[in-house]
Short mmCIF file of C-alpha atoms in Angstrom, two decimals:
data_model
loop_
_atom_site.label_atom_id
_atom_site.label_comp_id
_atom_site.label_asym_id
_atom_site.label_seq_id
_atom_site.Cartn_x
_atom_site.Cartn_y
_atom_site.Cartn_z
CA MET A 127 91.42 39.80 275.68
CA VAL A 128 92.03 43.56 276.03
CA ALA A 129 95.55 42.92 277.34
CA LEU A 130 96.83 41.47 274.06
CA PRO A 131 96.13 44.47 271.79
CA VAL A 132 97.28 46.82 274.53
CA ALA A 133 100.55 44.91 274.82
CA ALA A 134 100.91 44.85 271.03
CA GLY A 135 100.42 48.60 270.87
CA LEU A 136 102.91 49.28 273.53
CA GLY A 137 105.42 46.97 271.75
CA TRP A 138 104.86 48.86 268.46
CA TRP A 139 105.44 52.17 270.23
CA TYR A 140 108.56 50.86 272.06
CA PHE A 141 110.26 49.58 268.95
CA ARG A 142 109.15 52.54 266.83
CA LEU A 143 111.54 54.64 268.91
CA ARG A 144 114.27 52.34 267.91
CA GLU A 145 113.69 52.34 264.17
CA LEU A 146 116.99 51.75 262.31
CA PRO A 147 118.26 54.68 260.21
CA SER A 148 117.37 54.88 256.49
CA PHE A 149 120.36 54.96 254.12
CA ASP A 150 120.99 55.44 250.46
CA PRO A 151 121.24 51.90 248.91
CA ALA A 152 124.88 52.62 248.04
CA HIS A 153 125.76 53.55 251.63
CA ARG A 154 127.87 51.11 253.70
CA GLU A 155 128.83 51.54 257.29
CA TYR A 156 130.65 48.91 259.40
CA ALA A 157 132.36 48.67 262.81
CA TYR A 158 135.60 46.76 263.10
CA VAL A 159 136.39 45.21 266.50
CA THR A 160 139.83 43.72 267.36
CA ASN A 161 139.48 40.61 269.55
CA GLY A 162 142.77 40.39 271.36
CA LYS A 163 142.36 36.72 272.54
CA SER A 164 140.51 35.37 269.48
CA ASP A 165 143.05 36.46 266.87
CA SER A 166 140.16 37.90 264.91
CA VAL A 167 138.23 40.97 263.85
CA SER A 168 134.49 41.17 264.18
CA VAL A 169 132.71 43.06 261.38
CA ILE A 170 129.34 44.65 262.35
CA ASP A 171 126.89 46.08 259.84
CA LEU A 172 125.78 49.36 261.31
CA GLN A 173 122.68 49.61 259.17
CA THR A 174 121.22 46.46 260.73
CA PHE A 175 123.36 46.23 263.91
CA LEU A 176 124.17 42.62 263.16
CA PRO A 177 127.59 40.84 262.99
CA ILE A 178 128.26 39.82 259.43
CA LYS A 179 131.77 38.47 259.45
CA THR A 180 134.65 37.30 261.70
CA LEU A 181 137.97 37.79 259.97
CA ARG A 182 141.11 35.89 260.99
CA VAL A 183 144.12 38.19 261.35
CA GLY A 184 147.41 37.82 263.12
CA LEU A 185 148.11 36.94 266.79
CA GLU A 186 146.78 39.23 269.56
CA PRO A 187 145.26 42.00 267.44
CA THR A 188 145.21 45.31 269.37
CA GLY A 189 145.30 48.59 267.46
CA VAL A 190 143.04 49.35 264.49
CA ALA A 191 142.76 52.43 262.24
CA VAL A 192 140.74 53.65 259.30
CA ASN A 193 142.08 55.11 256.07
CA THR A 194 139.87 58.19 255.39
CA LYS A 195 140.95 58.36 251.73
CA LYS A 196 140.26 54.74 250.63
CA ASN A 197 138.21 51.88 251.95
CA GLU A 198 140.82 50.10 254.01
CA ILE A 199 141.19 49.19 257.71
CA TYR A 200 144.52 48.42 259.34
CA VAL A 201 144.83 45.96 262.19
CA VAL A 202 148.04 45.74 264.35
CA ASN A 203 148.81 42.18 265.53
CA THR A 204 150.97 42.46 268.62
CA GLY A 205 151.77 38.72 268.98
CA SER A 206 152.78 38.20 265.33
CA ALA A 207 154.47 41.63 264.70
CA ASN A 208 152.55 42.50 261.62
CA VAL A 209 149.69 44.57 260.18
CA SER A 210 146.62 43.06 258.47
CA VAL A 211 145.02 45.15 255.76
CA ILE A 212 141.24 44.77 255.42
CA ASP A 213 139.35 45.74 252.23
CA ALA A 214 136.16 47.34 253.62
CA GLU A 215 134.18 46.87 250.47
CA LYS A 216 134.86 43.10 250.37
CA ASN A 217 135.35 42.78 254.15
CA SER A 218 138.30 40.48 253.64
CA VAL A 219 142.02 40.52 254.61
CA VAL A 220 143.94 41.42 251.49
CA ALA A 221 147.47 41.84 252.69
CA THR A 222 149.74 41.37 255.72
CA ILE A 223 152.76 43.64 256.32
CA GLY A 224 155.50 42.66 258.66
CA VAL A 225 156.83 45.21 261.20
CA HIS A 226 159.00 44.84 264.37
CA GLY A 227 158.40 43.40 267.81
CA LYS A 228 155.33 44.17 269.87
CA PRO A 229 153.48 46.76 267.99
CA TYR A 230 150.27 48.07 269.58
CA PHE A 231 148.89 50.84 267.53
CA ILE A 232 148.96 52.36 264.00
CA ASP A 233 148.24 55.91 262.97
CA VAL A 234 147.41 56.86 259.35
CA SER A 235 148.32 60.19 257.74
CA SER A 236 145.45 62.45 256.70
CA ASP A 237 146.31 61.96 253.00
CA GLY A 238 145.85 58.21 253.47
CA LYS A 239 149.29 57.37 252.08
CA ARG A 240 151.29 56.42 255.16
CA GLY A 241 150.95 54.43 258.31
CA TYR A 242 153.14 54.72 261.34
CA VAL A 243 153.64 51.89 263.84
CA ALA A 244 155.52 52.14 267.10
CA ASN A 245 157.24 48.81 267.92
CA SER A 246 157.54 48.68 271.69
CA GLY A 247 159.81 45.60 271.63
CA SER A 248 162.46 47.06 269.31
CA ALA A 249 162.54 50.83 270.09
CA LYS A 250 161.71 51.54 266.42
CA VAL A 251 158.96 53.01 264.32
CA SER A 252 157.93 51.33 261.12
CA VAL A 253 156.82 53.69 258.28
CA ILE A 254 154.46 51.96 255.82
CA ASP A 255 153.63 53.05 252.26
CA LEU A 256 149.92 52.07 252.27
CA ASP A 257 149.59 52.17 248.50
CA ALA A 258 152.54 49.77 247.91
CA ARG A 259 151.67 47.95 251.19
CA LYS A 260 155.28 47.75 252.33
CA VAL A 261 157.63 49.19 254.97
CA ILE A 262 159.69 51.99 253.49
CA ALA A 263 161.63 53.03 256.60
CA THR A 264 162.48 51.80 260.16
CA ILE A 265 163.44 54.64 262.50
CA GLY A 266 165.12 54.24 265.86
CA VAL A 267 163.52 56.08 268.75
CA GLY A 268 163.57 55.73 272.57
CA ASN A 269 162.93 52.59 274.66
CA SER A 270 159.50 50.97 274.63
CA PRO A 271 157.74 53.39 272.26
CA GLY A 272 153.97 52.88 272.83
CA LEU A 273 152.36 55.11 270.27
CA ALA A 274 153.35 57.04 267.11
CA ARG A 275 150.89 59.83 266.24
CA VAL A 276 151.15 61.76 262.97
CA SER A 277 150.22 65.50 262.95
CA PRO A 278 147.19 66.51 260.85
CA ASP A 279 149.48 68.49 258.47
CA GLY A 280 151.53 65.33 257.99
CA ASN A 281 154.90 66.90 258.83
CA THR A 282 155.62 65.45 262.24
CA VAL A 283 155.18 62.01 263.98
CA VAL A 284 155.19 62.27 267.73
CA VAL A 285 156.38 59.06 269.50
CA SER A 286 155.91 58.41 273.22
CA ASN A 287 158.90 56.52 274.63
CA ARG A 288 157.59 54.91 277.78
CA GLY A 289 160.85 53.36 278.78
CA ARG A 290 162.85 56.59 278.32
CA ASP A 291 160.43 59.24 279.72
CA SER A 292 160.69 61.19 276.48
CA VAL A 293 159.05 61.88 273.13
CA SER A 294 160.80 61.57 269.75
CA LEU A 295 159.73 63.90 266.96
CA ILE A 296 160.13 62.44 263.50
CA ASP A 297 160.35 64.59 260.40
CA THR A 298 158.15 62.86 257.82
CA ARG A 299 160.01 64.36 254.77
CA SER A 300 163.46 63.06 255.79
CA LEU A 301 162.17 60.20 257.88
CA THR A 302 164.62 60.98 260.69
CA VAL A 303 164.27 61.91 264.33
CA ARG A 304 164.68 65.68 264.40
CA ASN A 305 164.50 66.00 268.21
CA THR A 306 164.07 64.00 271.43
CA ILE A 307 162.45 65.82 274.31
CA PRO A 308 162.55 64.59 277.94
CA ILE A 309 159.10 64.91 279.54
CA CYS A 310 157.29 63.22 282.42
CA HIS A 311 157.26 59.64 283.66
CA GLN A 312 155.91 56.74 281.46
CA PRO A 313 154.43 58.71 278.60
CA GLU A 314 151.76 56.95 276.60
CA ASP A 315 148.74 58.47 274.93
CA ILE A 316 149.14 61.37 272.52
CA ALA A 317 146.76 64.08 271.18
CA ILE A 318 147.72 66.65 268.51
CA LEU A 319 145.76 69.84 267.83
CA PRO A 320 143.92 70.20 264.54
CA ASP A 321 146.37 73.02 263.49
CA SER A 322 149.37 70.80 264.29
CA SER A 323 150.77 73.50 266.57
CA LYS A 324 150.92 71.45 269.83
CA ALA A 325 151.03 67.86 271.04
CA PHE A 326 149.85 66.71 274.45
CA VAL A 327 151.21 63.50 276.02
CA ALA A 328 149.71 61.73 279.00
CA CYS A 329 152.29 60.33 281.48
CA THR A 330 150.65 57.54 283.46
CA GLY A 331 153.55 57.29 286.00
CA SER A 332 153.59 60.86 287.12
CA ALA A 333 149.99 62.00 286.87
CA GLN A 334 150.89 64.70 284.34
CA VAL A 335 150.20 65.82 280.80
CA ALA A 336 152.99 67.37 278.82
CA SER A 337 152.33 70.15 276.32
CA ILE A 338 154.83 70.35 273.47
CA ASP A 339 155.28 73.04 270.85
CA LEU A 340 155.65 71.36 267.48
CA LYS A 341 156.90 74.53 265.82
CA THR A 342 159.86 75.03 268.06
CA ASP A 343 160.14 71.46 269.51
CA LYS A 344 160.04 72.75 273.07
CA LEU A 345 158.37 71.46 276.17
CA LEU A 346 155.86 74.21 277.13
CA ALA A 347 154.34 72.82 280.36
CA LEU A 348 153.88 69.79 282.65
CA LEU A 349 150.27 69.85 283.76
CA ASP A 350 149.14 68.02 286.97
CA VAL A 351 146.06 65.92 286.54
CA GLY A 352 144.74 62.83 288.31
CA LYS A 353 146.42 59.48 289.00
CA THR A 354 147.18 57.29 286.01
CA PRO A 355 146.08 59.44 283.03
CA VAL A 356 145.43 56.74 280.41
CA ASN A 357 143.50 58.42 277.67
CA LEU A 358 143.25 61.80 275.94
CA ALA A 359 140.03 62.88 274.23
CA LEU A 360 140.35 66.03 272.17
CA LYS A 361 137.32 68.06 271.21
CA PRO A 362 137.04 68.29 267.39
CA ASP A 363 137.52 72.08 267.58
CA GLY A 364 140.83 71.54 269.53
CA GLY A 365 139.83 73.93 272.29
CA GLU A 366 139.79 71.51 275.18
CA LEU A 367 141.36 68.26 275.98
CA ILE A 368 139.75 65.70 278.30
CA VAL A 369 142.01 63.38 280.33
CA CYS A 370 140.74 60.12 281.77
CA ASN A 371 142.44 59.57 285.16
CA PHE A 372 142.05 55.81 285.68
CA ASP A 373 143.04 55.67 289.41
CA SER A 374 141.47 58.91 290.46
CA ASP A 375 138.01 58.01 289.01
CA SER A 376 137.96 61.42 287.42
CA ILE A 377 138.48 63.45 284.27
CA SER A 378 140.60 66.61 283.95
CA ILE A 379 139.83 69.27 281.36
CA ILE A 380 142.76 71.11 279.87
CA GLU A 381 142.37 74.43 278.01
CA THR A 382 144.68 73.80 275.09
CA GLY A 383 145.27 77.51 274.17
CA THR A 384 146.60 78.43 277.65
CA ASP A 385 147.94 75.13 278.87
CA GLU A 386 145.82 75.19 282.05
CA VAL A 387 143.74 72.65 283.83
CA SER A 388 140.32 74.23 284.14
CA GLY A 389 138.92 71.55 286.45
CA SER A 390 138.69 67.91 287.49
CA TYR A 391 135.49 66.07 288.00
CA LEU A 392 134.50 62.63 289.35
CA ILE A 393 133.21 60.58 286.40
CA GLY A 394 132.96 56.91 287.51
CA THR A 395 135.08 53.96 288.63
CA HIS A 396 138.32 53.58 286.57
CA PRO A 397 137.54 55.70 283.54
CA ALA A 398 139.40 54.07 280.59
CA ARG A 399 138.44 55.86 277.31
CA GLY A 400 136.69 59.00 276.23
CA ILE A 401 135.20 60.22 272.93
CA VAL A 402 133.73 63.58 272.07
CA SER A 403 130.75 64.12 269.73
CA ASP A 404 131.42 65.91 266.45
CA ASP A 405 129.46 68.96 267.66
CA ASN A 406 131.85 69.34 270.72
CA SER A 407 128.88 69.12 273.12
CA ARG A 408 129.00 65.57 274.67
CA LEU A 409 131.80 63.49 276.17
CA TYR A 410 131.23 59.72 276.56
CA VAL A 411 133.49 57.96 279.14
CA SER A 412 133.70 54.20 279.58
CA ASN A 413 134.12 53.33 283.35
CA LEU A 414 135.86 50.02 283.38
CA GLY A 415 135.22 49.45 287.07
CA SER A 416 131.51 50.17 287.16
CA ASN A 417 130.27 48.58 283.88
CA ALA A 418 128.79 51.90 282.79
CA VAL A 419 129.29 54.82 280.47
CA ALA A 420 129.10 58.30 281.73
CA VAL A 421 127.64 61.06 279.52
CA TYR A 422 129.10 64.41 280.36
CA ASP A 423 127.63 67.63 278.90
CA ILE A 424 130.75 69.76 278.17
CA ASP A 425 128.81 73.10 278.03
CA MET A 426 126.87 72.41 281.20
CA GLY A 427 129.89 70.95 282.97
CA LYS A 428 128.09 67.96 284.53
CA ILE A 429 127.14 64.30 284.00
CA VAL A 430 123.71 64.06 282.39
CA ALA A 431 123.39 60.28 282.18
CA SER A 432 124.96 57.01 283.30
CA LEU A 433 124.42 54.06 280.89
CA MET A 434 124.88 50.44 281.67
CA ALA A 435 127.11 48.52 279.26
CA GLY A 436 128.84 45.11 279.15
CA SER A 437 131.37 43.85 281.60
CA GLN A 438 134.46 46.11 281.83
CA PRO A 439 133.54 48.67 279.19
CA ASP A 440 136.52 49.97 277.36
CA GLY A 441 136.78 50.99 273.64
CA LEU A 442 134.29 53.43 272.29
CA ALA A 443 133.07 54.61 268.86
CA LEU A 444 130.27 56.73 267.46
CA THR A 445 128.38 56.04 264.20
CA SER A 446 128.57 58.64 261.41
CA SER A 447 125.12 59.98 262.40
CA GLN A 448 126.37 60.45 266.03
CA ASN A 449 123.18 58.87 267.16
CA TYR A 450 124.60 55.46 268.21
CA LEU A 451 127.33 54.90 270.68
CA LEU A 452 129.26 51.59 270.49
CA VAL A 453 130.79 50.34 273.72
CA LEU A 454 133.16 47.31 273.94
CA GLY A 455 132.72 44.98 276.89
CA ALA A 456 136.31 43.72 277.43
CA ALA A 457 135.37 40.97 279.83
CA SER A 458 131.95 40.04 278.34
CA GLY A 459 133.08 39.92 274.71
CA ASP A 460 130.28 42.06 273.29
CA VAL A 461 129.41 45.46 271.83
CA THR A 462 126.68 47.48 273.54
CA VAL A 463 124.73 49.83 271.23
CA ILE A 464 123.28 52.86 272.88
CA GLN A 465 120.86 55.03 270.99
CA LYS A 466 120.58 58.73 271.37
CA ARG A 467 116.96 59.78 270.82
CA LYS A 468 114.33 62.37 271.56
CA PRO A 469 112.84 61.80 274.99
CA ARG A 470 109.25 60.48 275.05
CA LYS A 471 106.53 60.58 277.69
CA LEU A 472 106.94 56.91 278.70
CA GLU A 473 110.72 57.02 278.13
CA PRO A 474 111.97 60.38 279.26
CA GLY A 475 115.65 59.56 279.02
CA GLU A 476 117.74 60.90 276.14
CA TYR A 477 119.57 57.51 275.75
CA GLY A 478 118.43 53.92 275.60
CA LEU A 479 119.90 50.51 275.04
CA LEU A 480 119.34 49.36 271.41
CA THR A 481 120.98 45.98 271.41
CA MET A 482 124.10 43.98 272.45
CA ILE A 483 126.14 42.32 269.75
CA PRO A 484 128.50 39.41 270.37
CA ALA A 485 132.16 39.87 269.49
CA GLY A 486 135.24 37.71 270.18
CA VAL A 487 137.32 37.16 273.33
CA GLN A 488 138.71 40.36 274.93
CA PRO A 489 137.70 42.95 272.41
CA ASN A 490 139.96 45.91 272.88
CA ASN A 491 139.58 48.52 270.06
CA ILE A 492 136.89 49.55 267.62
CA VAL A 493 136.65 51.87 264.59
CA VAL A 494 133.78 52.87 262.27
CA LYS A 495 134.07 53.16 258.50
CA SER A 496 131.31 54.57 256.26
CA PHE A 497 131.47 55.00 252.51
CA MET A 498 129.45 54.89 249.31
CA VAL A 499 129.98 51.92 246.94
CA THR A 500 130.24 52.66 243.28
CA ARG A 501 127.06 51.64 241.53
CA PRO A 502 127.52 49.63 238.36
CA ALA A 503 126.80 51.43 235.04
CA PRO A 504 123.31 50.73 233.65
#
């Protein structure tokens, strides 16, 4: 008879550590997951950590982006060559915008007015007026453009031309290519510094990262990193860039001010994505080949935790509080929620599994949107 109250007490203590955050009644926070083989987007309520909707979008959704100025989400549908617009307040698809062949990603300008989509099948970039919900320009670039990234100041769009080993720089005022710069082999991911002074481009085919001056449109350096650099994670302060080297099982850290690789570190099997916390202190890396997420303390320069996730962990996102890490299981079709907490006596670890949430088939990208709804007048 003693065991029952003891077990109940331990259960209360265990779940007390995992109490869900308390929000203002007007606060909303959702995660949006693109399910590449389900032609859908899973919507997860991040106040309850429960799936609340599955939205039908176009064929083979891949890229997804948040508008920071209004409550909209944009989903790129590779198979149907269009972009679905989701109203985050209603959590419904409210528009579909046609683009060109095989788009994979969309980037949104910081003022929330334009979206840029690289169409890998047509060597063009579609420019979308997000208020009017229509394409206002189609700009020719290099072969197989994988990604179009707009600078924080809104003046330049950097396009990685995988099939041409170059980047195209688009002037957003004239909507023309102002320069094309040859760089390294098979450029893909792009990161731009917060002050819009430099762009860094990962070249998966040559194990290099290119540094480009966006004021002079000049190639500054080709930096040697590990094999198959697939993802760039920039610290919010812009001081360091972390490169995930998929086939070297490592990360490389680039000092962005001096264009130097300060070190490379083993991180796990096939690191796929990285994300840095808002306070610049922690790097989270999904290791596709080991079903785990590595937690790397940037200041200490070492791994401080290895966290199990779903099968083939890939996309990552942090909630607005930074206390919950969301990890997509590409093969298991789920979202692992990892809680950052204060260590306790019986659970000394800083991180713990909160829950696993079902998604669709082959989830590939995830974003988080938080906002306050307008309360009706009394």
